[in-house]
Structures are given as C-alpha cells and as structure tokens.
Amino acid sequence: MALMDCPECGKEVSTAAVTCPSCGFPVAAQVAQTAQPAHDTLLAEVRPSWWNFFWYLCFCWLIVPLIVAWARRKSVVLRIYPGRITLERGLLSKSYREFMARDIRSIEIDQGLLARMARIGDLTISTAATVDPDEEIGGIPDPKAVRDLILAQRQG
C-alpha cells in the first residue's frame, strides 16, 4: 500500500483508497489512469515477413537436391582389397557386408544410354551362397574397370 499526494487538496492519500478522505477526490480513477504497464508484459512479438525471404523460398529447391545427393553419395562405399570386397552402407546407421573374392559367382553391369555417356552404371554382385543377386550398387563410375578389378582378385 503506497501513499500519494491528492491532486486536489495535496494531502497524503493511500493508493488503495477510492476517494480522498479530506476532499472526496476520486483517487482510484487517478491511479488507474497513471498506472504504467508492467515491464514484463509482452506487447507485441514481431518477426520478419515471409516476403523478406521470397527468393530463398523460390530457390530452395536448388539446394535440397544437392544435400540429398551429397548424403546418398556419402552413404555407400565399395572397397576392393586383395581377396575380398567390402560394402559399407549408411550415413548415421551403418551396414557392412564383406564378400570373399573366391565366392563371387557373377557380376552384372546395367547401363542406360545416358549412363553409358556419363560412364556410370549399376553393379550387381552375386555370390555362390545365394541364387538371387546379393548386392546392387548404383551409380558406380567406370563399372567395367571395377568389374575387371574384382575378377582379377577372384582369379589371383
């Protein structure tokens, strides 16, 4: 309970009083008019307009495929060692497959017209343990050279 001077008579009056006890001036109305808003009261929250980001939104489709392509490329690694081949898949969770070169039954290469022009292709490796193709690795650069390297390891 704070005290203030009455605007009419100048005597001290409680801010909780409805009227001044000396002159009858409506103190409560005066207190309500002069009350300041609290400093922690949120008056407005302003963010930049979406129109400010118009060009970012228009051309976001250019960056999204780039990020997807980078992630997919980083998630597959084919390593050829003397006598064995390892295939690592995954970016966050990993899957490892290892093939012994002597167990490889067949290697298939699939290339379309554009893939042949770009010298890339899909490599399918089948092992002696299964009837169906085991692993297909897409987008291998120079798949014929990779196949020849694997076959050389199998025969060596």
mmCIF file of C-alpha atoms in Angstrom:
data_model
loop_
_atom_site.group_PDB
_atom_site.id
_atom_site.type_symbol
_atom_site.label_atom_id
_atom_site.label_comp_id
_atom_site.label_asym_id
_atom_site.label_seq_id
_atom_site.Cartn_x
_atom_site.Cartn_y
_atom_site.Cartn_z
ATOM 1 C CA MET A 1 0.000 0.000 0.000
ATOM 2 C CA ALA A 2 1.722 3.160 -1.202
ATOM 3 C CA LEU A 3 0.932 6.756 -0.353
ATOM 4 C CA MET A 4 0.482 9.580 -2.856
ATOM 5 C CA ASP A 5 -0.434 13.246 -2.738
ATOM 6 C CA CYS A 6 -4.046 14.046 -3.572
ATOM 7 C CA PRO A 7 -4.135 16.103 -6.787
ATOM 8 C CA GLU A 8 -6.988 18.229 -5.380
ATOM 9 C CA CYS A 9 -6.010 19.052 -1.787
ATOM 10 C CA GLY A 10 -2.347 17.898 -1.666
ATOM 11 C CA LYS A 11 -2.711 15.674 1.429
ATOM 12 C CA GLU A 12 -1.288 12.159 1.560
ATOM 13 C CA VAL A 13 -3.794 9.509 0.480
ATOM 14 C CA SER A 14 -3.475 5.739 0.167
ATOM 15 C CA THR A 15 -3.431 4.445 -3.416
ATOM 16 C CA ALA A 16 -5.906 1.759 -2.354
ATOM 17 C CA ALA A 17 -8.492 4.383 -1.306
ATOM 18 C CA VAL A 18 -11.430 5.006 -3.646
ATOM 19 C CA THR A 19 -11.685 8.715 -2.744
ATOM 20 C CA CYS A 20 -9.599 11.216 -0.763
ATOM 21 C CA PRO A 21 -10.885 11.315 2.857
ATOM 22 C CA SER A 22 -10.279 15.100 3.047
ATOM 23 C CA CYS A 23 -11.817 16.413 -0.163
ATOM 24 C CA GLY A 24 -13.590 13.430 -1.762
ATOM 25 C CA PHE A 25 -11.492 13.475 -4.961
ATOM 26 C CA PRO A 26 -11.728 10.106 -6.864
ATOM 27 C CA VAL A 27 -8.181 8.832 -6.238
ATOM 28 C CA ALA A 28 -8.837 5.332 -7.635
ATOM 29 C CA ALA A 29 -9.629 6.753 -11.086
ATOM 30 C CA GLN A 30 -6.433 8.866 -10.981
ATOM 31 C CA VAL A 31 -4.337 5.845 -10.000
ATOM 32 C CA ALA A 32 -5.828 3.747 -12.843
ATOM 33 C CA GLN A 33 -5.017 6.455 -15.419
ATOM 34 C CA THR A 34 -1.425 6.901 -14.307
ATOM 35 C CA ALA A 35 -0.666 3.188 -13.869
ATOM 36 C CA GLN A 36 2.263 2.170 -16.068
ATOM 37 C CA PRO A 37 2.231 -1.188 -17.865
ATOM 38 C CA ALA A 38 4.488 -3.752 -16.242
ATOM 39 C CA HIS A 39 7.894 -4.185 -17.870
ATOM 40 C CA ASP A 40 7.473 -7.938 -18.299
ATOM 41 C CA THR A 41 4.156 -7.672 -20.156
ATOM 42 C CA LEU A 42 4.580 -8.644 -23.806
ATOM 43 C CA LEU A 43 3.052 -6.012 -26.012
ATOM 44 C CA ALA A 44 3.990 -7.432 -29.414
ATOM 45 C CA GLU A 45 6.173 -10.083 -30.989
ATOM 46 C CA VAL A 46 7.437 -9.085 -34.396
ATOM 47 C CA ARG A 47 9.176 -11.361 -36.875
ATOM 48 C CA PRO A 48 10.341 -10.571 -40.388
ATOM 49 C CA SER A 49 7.758 -11.062 -43.104
ATOM 50 C CA TRP A 50 7.860 -14.152 -45.298
ATOM 51 C CA TRP A 51 8.122 -11.766 -48.230
ATOM 52 C CA ASN A 52 11.558 -10.850 -46.955
ATOM 53 C CA PHE A 53 12.603 -14.452 -47.673
ATOM 54 C CA PHE A 54 10.854 -14.710 -51.047
ATOM 55 C CA TRP A 55 13.978 -15.528 -53.065
ATOM 56 C CA TYR A 56 15.159 -18.087 -50.524
ATOM 57 C CA LEU A 57 11.819 -19.853 -50.752
ATOM 58 C CA CYS A 58 11.770 -19.717 -54.552
ATOM 59 C CA PHE A 59 15.196 -21.247 -54.966
ATOM 60 C CA CYS A 60 15.292 -23.661 -52.012
ATOM 61 C CA TRP A 61 14.639 -26.473 -54.465
ATOM 62 C CA LEU A 62 18.153 -25.912 -55.830
ATOM 63 C CA ILE A 63 19.877 -26.660 -52.526
ATOM 64 C CA VAL A 64 17.691 -29.522 -51.279
ATOM 65 C CA PRO A 65 18.598 -31.947 -54.111
ATOM 66 C CA LEU A 66 22.255 -31.039 -53.625
ATOM 67 C CA ILE A 67 22.084 -32.016 -49.959
ATOM 68 C CA VAL A 68 20.199 -35.253 -50.772
ATOM 69 C CA ALA A 69 22.726 -36.190 -53.474
ATOM 70 C CA TRP A 70 25.654 -35.492 -51.137
ATOM 71 C CA ALA A 71 24.118 -37.631 -48.374
ATOM 72 C CA ARG A 72 23.314 -40.527 -50.710
ATOM 73 C CA ARG A 73 26.796 -40.441 -52.236
ATOM 74 C CA LYS A 74 28.468 -40.443 -48.816
ATOM 75 C CA SER A 75 26.318 -43.352 -47.615
ATOM 76 C CA VAL A 76 27.733 -46.042 -49.979
ATOM 77 C CA VAL A 77 31.383 -47.112 -50.178
ATOM 78 C CA LEU A 78 32.664 -50.130 -52.128
ATOM 79 C CA ARG A 79 36.221 -51.147 -51.194
ATOM 80 C CA ILE A 80 38.209 -53.754 -53.080
ATOM 81 C CA TYR A 81 41.060 -55.488 -51.262
ATOM 82 C CA PRO A 82 43.197 -58.415 -52.375
ATOM 83 C CA GLY A 83 40.933 -61.450 -51.934
ATOM 84 C CA ARG A 84 37.887 -59.617 -50.518
ATOM 85 C CA ILE A 85 35.369 -56.860 -51.232
ATOM 86 C CA THR A 86 33.624 -54.783 -48.563
ATOM 87 C CA LEU A 87 30.454 -52.754 -48.983
ATOM 88 C CA GLU A 88 29.576 -50.106 -46.407
ATOM 89 C CA ARG A 89 26.120 -48.505 -46.453
ATOM 90 C CA GLY A 90 24.582 -45.807 -44.300
ATOM 91 C CA LEU A 91 25.302 -42.323 -43.078
ATOM 92 C CA LEU A 92 24.160 -42.386 -39.458
ATOM 93 C CA SER A 93 23.458 -46.080 -39.022
ATOM 94 C CA LYS A 94 25.910 -48.363 -40.797
ATOM 95 C CA SER A 95 25.644 -51.699 -42.558
ATOM 96 C CA TYR A 96 28.771 -53.646 -43.517
ATOM 97 C CA ARG A 97 28.925 -56.548 -45.993
ATOM 98 C CA GLU A 98 32.030 -58.463 -46.883
ATOM 99 C CA PHE A 99 32.430 -60.765 -49.858
ATOM 100 C CA MET A 100 35.312 -63.087 -50.380
ATOM 101 C CA ALA A 101 36.540 -62.784 -53.971
ATOM 102 C CA ARG A 102 36.559 -66.565 -54.478
ATOM 103 C CA ASP A 103 32.825 -66.740 -53.522
ATOM 104 C CA ILE A 104 31.648 -64.271 -56.178
ATOM 105 C CA ARG A 105 29.631 -66.115 -58.799
ATOM 106 C CA SER A 106 28.719 -63.288 -61.171
ATOM 107 C CA ILE A 107 28.968 -59.553 -61.648
ATOM 108 C CA GLU A 108 26.361 -57.750 -63.731
ATOM 109 C CA ILE A 109 26.513 -54.225 -65.131
ATOM 110 C CA ASP A 110 23.385 -52.290 -66.101
ATOM 111 C CA GLN A 111 23.739 -49.064 -68.077
ATOM 112 C CA GLY A 112 21.187 -46.952 -69.867
ATOM 113 C CA LEU A 113 22.037 -44.626 -72.743
ATOM 114 C CA LEU A 114 22.709 -41.578 -70.563
ATOM 115 C CA ALA A 115 24.605 -43.697 -68.037
ATOM 116 C CA ARG A 116 26.834 -45.038 -70.823
ATOM 117 C CA MET A 117 27.523 -41.485 -71.989
ATOM 118 C CA ALA A 118 28.424 -40.472 -68.413
ATOM 119 C CA ARG A 119 30.434 -43.692 -67.932
ATOM 120 C CA ILE A 120 28.471 -44.783 -64.858
ATOM 121 C CA GLY A 121 26.432 -47.896 -64.205
ATOM 122 C CA ASP A 122 24.790 -50.189 -61.691
ATOM 123 C CA LEU A 123 26.912 -53.081 -60.452
ATOM 124 C CA THR A 124 25.204 -56.244 -59.156
ATOM 125 C CA ILE A 125 27.297 -58.818 -57.296
ATOM 126 C CA SER A 126 26.037 -62.390 -56.815
ATOM 127 C CA THR A 127 27.758 -64.906 -54.576
ATOM 128 C CA ALA A 128 27.848 -68.680 -54.663
ATOM 129 C CA ALA A 129 25.813 -68.923 -51.466
ATOM 130 C CA THR A 130 22.603 -67.447 -52.953
ATOM 131 C CA VAL A 131 20.549 -67.756 -56.118
ATOM 132 C CA ASP A 132 19.328 -64.139 -56.144
ATOM 133 C CA PRO A 133 21.661 -61.162 -56.627
ATOM 134 C CA ASP A 134 23.191 -60.186 -53.303
ATOM 135 C CA GLU A 135 24.086 -56.532 -53.662
ATOM 136 C CA GLU A 136 23.308 -53.838 -56.164
ATOM 137 C CA ILE A 137 25.407 -50.698 -56.061
ATOM 138 C CA GLY A 138 24.091 -47.885 -58.234
ATOM 139 C CA GLY A 139 25.998 -45.134 -59.980
ATOM 140 C CA ILE A 140 29.456 -46.716 -59.997
ATOM 141 C CA PRO A 141 31.948 -44.743 -62.112
ATOM 142 C CA ASP A 142 33.574 -46.861 -64.842
ATOM 143 C CA PRO A 143 31.784 -50.093 -63.843
ATOM 144 C CA LYS A 144 33.686 -52.237 -66.366
ATOM 145 C CA ALA A 145 37.032 -51.362 -64.773
ATOM 146 C CA VAL A 146 35.601 -52.161 -61.315
ATOM 147 C CA ARG A 147 34.279 -55.490 -62.597
ATOM 148 C CA ASP A 148 37.660 -56.346 -64.140
ATOM 149 C CA LEU A 149 39.426 -55.479 -60.885
ATOM 150 C CA ILE A 150 37.081 -57.733 -58.899
ATOM 151 C CA LEU A 151 37.505 -60.590 -61.404
ATOM 152 C CA ALA A 152 41.288 -60.201 -61.212
ATOM 153 C CA GLN A 153 41.088 -60.556 -57.419
ATOM 154 C CA ARG A 154 38.947 -63.665 -57.800
ATOM 155 C CA GLN A 155 41.383 -65.327 -60.158
ATOM 156 C CA GLY A 156 44.534 -64.167 -58.320
#
